[in-house]
Short mmCIF file of C-alpha atoms and ligand atoms in Angstrom, two decimals:
data_model
loop_
_atom_site.label_atom_id
_atom_site.label_comp_id
_atom_site.label_asym_id
_atom_site.label_seq_id
_atom_site.Cartn_x
_atom_site.Cartn_y
_atom_site.Cartn_z
CA MET A 1368 65.42 153.95 79.98
CA ASN A 1369 64.60 153.90 83.67
CA PRO A 1370 65.92 157.12 85.17
CA ILE A 1371 67.65 156.89 88.52
CA THR A 1372 66.30 159.12 91.26
CA THR A 1373 67.77 162.51 92.13
CA ASP A 1374 68.77 161.01 95.49
CA GLN A 1375 70.65 158.21 93.73
CA LEU A 1376 72.44 160.68 91.46
CA LEU A 1377 73.55 162.94 94.29
CA ALA A 1378 74.47 160.00 96.51
CA ALA A 1379 76.86 158.76 93.81
CA GLN A 1380 78.30 162.24 93.26
CA THR A 1381 78.85 162.69 96.98
CA TRP A 1382 80.32 159.22 97.38
CA ARG A 1383 82.83 159.88 94.58
CA TYR A 1384 86.07 161.52 95.58
CA ALA A 1385 89.52 161.71 94.07
CA THR A 1386 90.83 158.48 95.57
CA LYS A 1387 94.36 158.81 96.90
CA GLN A 1388 94.85 155.24 98.10
CA PHE A 1389 93.49 152.26 96.22
CA ASP A 1390 93.15 148.73 97.57
CA ALA A 1391 95.67 146.94 95.34
CA SER A 1392 94.11 143.56 96.11
CA GLN A 1393 90.79 144.34 94.39
CA THR A 1394 90.10 144.14 90.68
CA ILE A 1395 87.12 145.56 88.84
CA PRO A 1396 85.07 142.64 87.45
CA SER A 1397 85.36 142.26 83.70
CA ALA A 1398 81.65 142.97 82.98
CA VAL A 1399 81.83 146.21 84.97
CA TRP A 1400 85.02 147.25 83.22
CA GLN A 1401 83.48 146.51 79.83
CA ALA A 1402 80.58 148.84 80.71
CA LEU A 1403 83.05 151.56 81.67
CA GLU A 1404 84.86 151.18 78.36
CA GLU A 1405 81.49 151.54 76.63
CA SER A 1406 80.83 154.70 78.63
CA LEU A 1407 84.10 156.13 77.31
CA ILE A 1408 83.06 155.32 73.76
CA LEU A 1409 79.60 156.81 74.29
CA SER A 1410 81.00 160.16 75.45
CA PRO A 1411 79.80 163.12 73.39
CA SER A 1412 82.22 165.21 71.33
CA SER A 1413 81.96 168.22 69.04
CA TYR A 1414 80.57 167.10 65.63
CA GLY A 1415 80.83 163.58 67.09
CA LEU A 1416 84.46 163.53 65.92
CA GLN A 1417 85.81 161.57 68.89
CA PRO A 1418 89.32 163.05 68.69
CA TRP A 1419 90.70 160.69 71.28
CA GLN A 1420 92.10 157.33 72.20
CA PHE A 1421 91.90 155.60 75.56
CA PHE A 1422 94.91 153.49 76.48
CA VAL A 1423 94.13 150.99 79.23
CA VAL A 1424 97.51 150.21 80.77
CA ALA A 1425 97.31 146.71 82.22
CA ASN A 1426 100.99 145.80 82.17
CA PRO A 1427 102.34 146.19 85.76
CA ASP A 1428 105.88 146.86 84.51
CA LEU A 1429 104.67 149.77 82.42
CA ARG A 1430 102.68 151.12 85.34
CA ALA A 1431 105.75 150.88 87.58
CA LYS A 1432 107.69 152.84 84.95
CA LEU A 1433 104.97 155.51 84.78
CA ARG A 1434 104.77 156.09 88.52
CA PRO A 1435 107.97 158.14 88.97
CA HIS A 1436 106.71 160.39 86.17
CA SER A 1437 103.39 160.85 87.98
CA TRP A 1438 104.61 162.64 91.09
CA ASN A 1439 105.13 159.10 92.45
CA GLN A 1440 101.39 158.85 93.06
CA SER A 1441 100.47 155.37 94.30
CA GLN A 1442 97.22 155.30 92.32
CA ILE A 1443 99.27 154.59 89.18
CA THR A 1444 100.40 151.19 90.40
CA ASP A 1445 97.73 150.27 92.98
CA ALA A 1446 94.44 150.93 91.21
CA SER A 1447 92.73 148.06 89.45
CA HIS A 1448 92.79 149.89 86.11
CA LEU A 1449 94.64 152.86 84.64
CA VAL A 1450 93.42 154.74 81.58
CA VAL A 1451 95.60 157.21 79.71
CA PHE A 1452 93.51 159.73 77.80
CA ALA A 1453 95.24 160.81 74.59
CA ILE A 1454 94.56 163.13 71.67
CA PRO A 1455 95.50 162.40 68.06
CA GLU A 1456 98.61 163.94 66.53
CA LYS A 1457 96.43 165.35 63.77
CA VAL A 1458 92.81 166.02 63.09
CA ASP A 1459 93.25 166.23 59.33
CA VAL A 1460 91.40 165.41 56.11
CA PRO A 1461 91.99 161.61 56.34
CA TYR A 1462 90.65 161.69 59.91
CA MET A 1463 87.53 163.52 58.79
CA GLU A 1464 87.06 161.12 55.86
CA LYS A 1465 87.30 158.17 58.22
CA TYR A 1466 84.59 159.68 60.41
CA LEU A 1467 82.31 160.41 57.46
CA ALA A 1468 82.75 156.83 56.23
CA ARG A 1469 81.79 155.60 59.67
CA ILE A 1470 78.61 157.70 59.70
CA ALA A 1471 77.69 156.29 56.28
CA GLU A 1472 78.34 152.74 57.51
CA VAL A 1473 76.48 153.01 60.81
CA ARG A 1474 73.51 154.98 59.54
CA GLY A 1475 73.26 153.23 56.18
CA VAL A 1476 73.48 156.42 54.13
CA THR A 1477 75.63 157.40 51.15
CA LEU A 1478 78.72 159.57 51.49
CA GLU A 1479 77.15 161.94 48.94
CA SER A 1480 74.20 162.53 51.26
CA LEU A 1481 76.65 163.79 53.90
CA GLY A 1482 77.99 166.51 51.60
CA PHE A 1483 76.49 169.40 53.53
CA TYR A 1484 77.73 168.09 56.87
CA ARG A 1485 81.13 167.35 55.34
CA ASP A 1486 81.50 170.90 53.99
CA MET A 1487 80.42 172.39 57.30
CA MET A 1488 82.93 170.34 59.30
CA MET A 1489 85.78 170.76 56.82
CA SER A 1490 85.35 174.54 56.60
CA ASP A 1491 85.45 174.79 60.38
CA VAL A 1492 87.88 172.11 61.57
CA ILE A 1493 90.27 171.83 58.62
CA ALA A 1494 90.14 175.10 56.68
CA GLY A 1495 88.91 177.37 59.47
CA PRO A 1496 90.69 179.04 62.39
CA ARG A 1497 90.04 175.99 64.61
CA GLN A 1498 92.80 174.07 62.82
CA ALA A 1499 95.43 176.38 64.42
CA TRP A 1500 94.52 175.09 67.89
CA VAL A 1501 93.01 171.75 66.96
CA ARG A 1502 94.98 169.79 69.57
CA GLU A 1503 93.84 172.07 72.36
CA TRP A 1504 90.30 171.67 71.03
CA ALA A 1505 90.71 167.89 71.01
CA ALA A 1506 91.96 168.02 74.60
CA ARG A 1507 88.79 169.83 75.62
CA GLN A 1508 86.77 166.99 74.16
CA LEU A 1509 88.92 164.53 76.05
CA TYR A 1510 87.98 166.08 79.38
CA ILE A 1511 84.32 165.48 78.59
CA ALA A 1512 85.14 161.78 78.26
CA LEU A 1513 87.08 161.93 81.53
CA GLY A 1514 84.12 163.45 83.38
CA ASN A 1515 81.72 160.99 81.84
CA PHE A 1516 83.99 158.12 82.84
CA MET A 1517 84.26 159.25 86.47
CA THR A 1518 80.53 159.79 86.89
CA SER A 1519 79.73 156.48 85.23
CA ALA A 1520 82.20 154.74 87.51
CA ALA A 1521 80.70 156.35 90.61
CA LEU A 1522 77.23 155.22 89.58
CA LEU A 1523 78.61 151.68 89.42
CA GLY A 1524 80.34 151.97 92.80
CA ILE A 1525 83.81 152.22 91.28
CA ASP A 1526 86.33 154.68 92.66
CA THR A 1527 88.44 156.88 90.43
CA CYS A 1528 91.21 159.45 90.58
CA PRO A 1529 91.75 161.83 87.68
CA LEU A 1530 95.46 162.50 87.28
CA GLU A 1531 97.03 165.53 85.72
CA GLY A 1532 100.00 165.21 88.02
CA LEU A 1533 102.06 163.50 85.38
CA ASP A 1534 104.63 164.25 82.69
CA PRO A 1535 102.84 163.79 79.35
CA ALA A 1536 106.10 163.62 77.37
CA LYS A 1537 107.42 160.78 79.56
CA TYR A 1538 104.11 158.95 79.28
CA ASP A 1539 104.30 159.26 75.50
CA GLU A 1540 107.81 157.87 75.53
CA ILE A 1541 107.12 154.95 77.89
CA LEU A 1542 103.87 153.94 76.16
CA GLY A 1543 105.16 154.63 72.64
CA LEU A 1544 102.16 156.81 71.85
CA PRO A 1545 103.65 159.16 69.20
CA ALA A 1546 104.40 156.13 67.02
CA LYS A 1547 100.72 155.26 67.30
CA GLY A 1548 99.77 158.86 66.39
CA PHE A 1549 98.67 160.01 69.85
CA HIS A 1550 99.76 162.21 72.76
CA THR A 1551 99.02 161.94 76.47
CA VAL A 1552 96.86 164.60 78.11
CA VAL A 1553 95.52 163.18 81.36
CA ALA A 1554 95.03 159.81 83.08
CA CYS A 1555 92.47 158.25 85.38
CA ALA A 1556 92.94 155.44 87.88
CA ALA A 1557 89.93 153.27 88.71
CA GLY A 1558 89.30 150.60 91.30
CA TYR A 1559 88.38 150.37 94.96
CA ARG A 1560 89.33 152.76 97.75
CA ALA A 1561 91.63 151.45 100.49
CA GLU A 1562 90.02 151.45 103.92
CA ALA A 1563 92.90 153.58 105.20
CA ASP A 1564 92.31 156.40 102.70
CA LYS A 1565 91.41 159.27 104.99
CA TYR A 1566 90.37 161.44 102.04
CA ALA A 1567 87.22 159.32 101.64
CA THR A 1568 85.63 160.88 104.69
CA LEU A 1569 86.80 164.47 104.35
CA PRO A 1570 83.96 166.91 103.68
CA LYS A 1571 83.81 168.11 100.09
CA VAL A 1572 85.12 171.65 99.63
CA ARG A 1573 82.85 173.50 97.25
CA PHE A 1574 81.89 177.16 97.01
CA GLU A 1575 78.33 178.00 97.91
CA LYS A 1576 75.85 177.18 95.20
CA SER A 1577 74.90 180.87 95.07
CA ASP A 1578 78.53 181.66 94.12
CA LEU A 1579 78.54 179.19 91.25
CA VAL A 1580 75.05 178.97 89.81
CA ARG A 1581 73.27 182.15 88.82
CA HIS A 1582 69.79 182.36 87.45
CA ILE A 1583 69.63 185.33 85.14
C1 FMN B 2906 91.73 167.19 85.58
C2 FMN B 2906 92.01 166.81 87.01
C3 FMN B 2906 93.29 166.44 87.37
C4 FMN B 2906 93.55 166.03 88.68
N1 FMN B 2906 94.82 165.56 89.01
C5 FMN B 2906 95.00 165.00 90.23
C6 FMN B 2906 96.20 164.34 90.54
O1 FMN B 2906 97.16 164.28 89.77
N2 FMN B 2906 96.31 163.74 91.76
C7 FMN B 2906 95.28 163.75 92.68
O2 FMN B 2906 95.44 163.18 93.74
N3 FMN B 2906 94.13 164.39 92.41
C8 FMN B 2906 93.96 165.00 91.21
N4 FMN B 2906 92.76 165.61 90.92
C9 FMN B 2906 91.69 165.58 91.92
C10 FMN B 2906 91.27 166.94 92.45
O3 FMN B 2906 92.23 167.44 93.33
C11 FMN B 2906 89.90 166.75 93.11
O4 FMN B 2906 88.98 166.34 92.12
C12 FMN B 2906 89.39 168.03 93.77
O5 FMN B 2906 90.22 168.41 94.83
C13 FMN B 2906 87.96 167.85 94.29
O6 FMN B 2906 87.89 166.79 95.19
P1 FMN B 2906 86.97 165.51 94.96
O7 FMN B 2906 87.19 165.04 93.54
O8 FMN B 2906 87.49 164.51 95.94
O9 FMN B 2906 85.55 165.91 95.19
C14 FMN B 2906 92.51 166.05 89.63
C15 FMN B 2906 91.23 166.47 89.25
C16 FMN B 2906 90.98 166.82 87.96
C17 FMN B 2906 89.56 167.17 87.55
#
């Protein structure tokens, strides 16, 4: 791995902003988009459980239907790509078994050898107090993927706008997510900023570093 420089990192972070107006005529090249999908998949999650699904909404009719349920934000229809970040209906025993089987497959180990890990996860996620708020917990994981996606995009020169200004229930209905076993939490538009987007040049509003980072 060749690390980027600190200057490159901060330049990308400063360049990134929540894009309000996308240039609808520009499309992210397929190879770049594939890398961004990989970055979603590579996002870390607690126990590695990946309690999420990423719906890439390409169909323009669907995106037009989503827009009125997204505070009419133009990013929904104008950005090159739109990803809906969703959590599973359940994080239950079959879900855990699927994950354990995947570990065994990828790492070439037996399921029996994962017994300790299995018991630890099951006693926490399934039988423990976490199960009572497991969807909220899954949503927290989802936001890690969202952040990872936006930073990865910025490093590749791709603009994004995270979008919580939407009606999750309407999204679920329009995209048919409950039937697939998922529920909408947040979305992210990705593409290229429109030249006219005045937000691109506004100074970033952040509290002083001394207000946010304390060395104790
Ligand atoms: C989870 C989340 C949801 C957001 N939802 C919206 C949204 O619906 N529409 C929008 O224009 N910006 C949205 N934003 C963007 C924030 O307003 C923006 O990130 C913040 O003001 C900081 O500005 P910057 O990202 O341009 O640095 C959202 C940001 C986050 C992290």
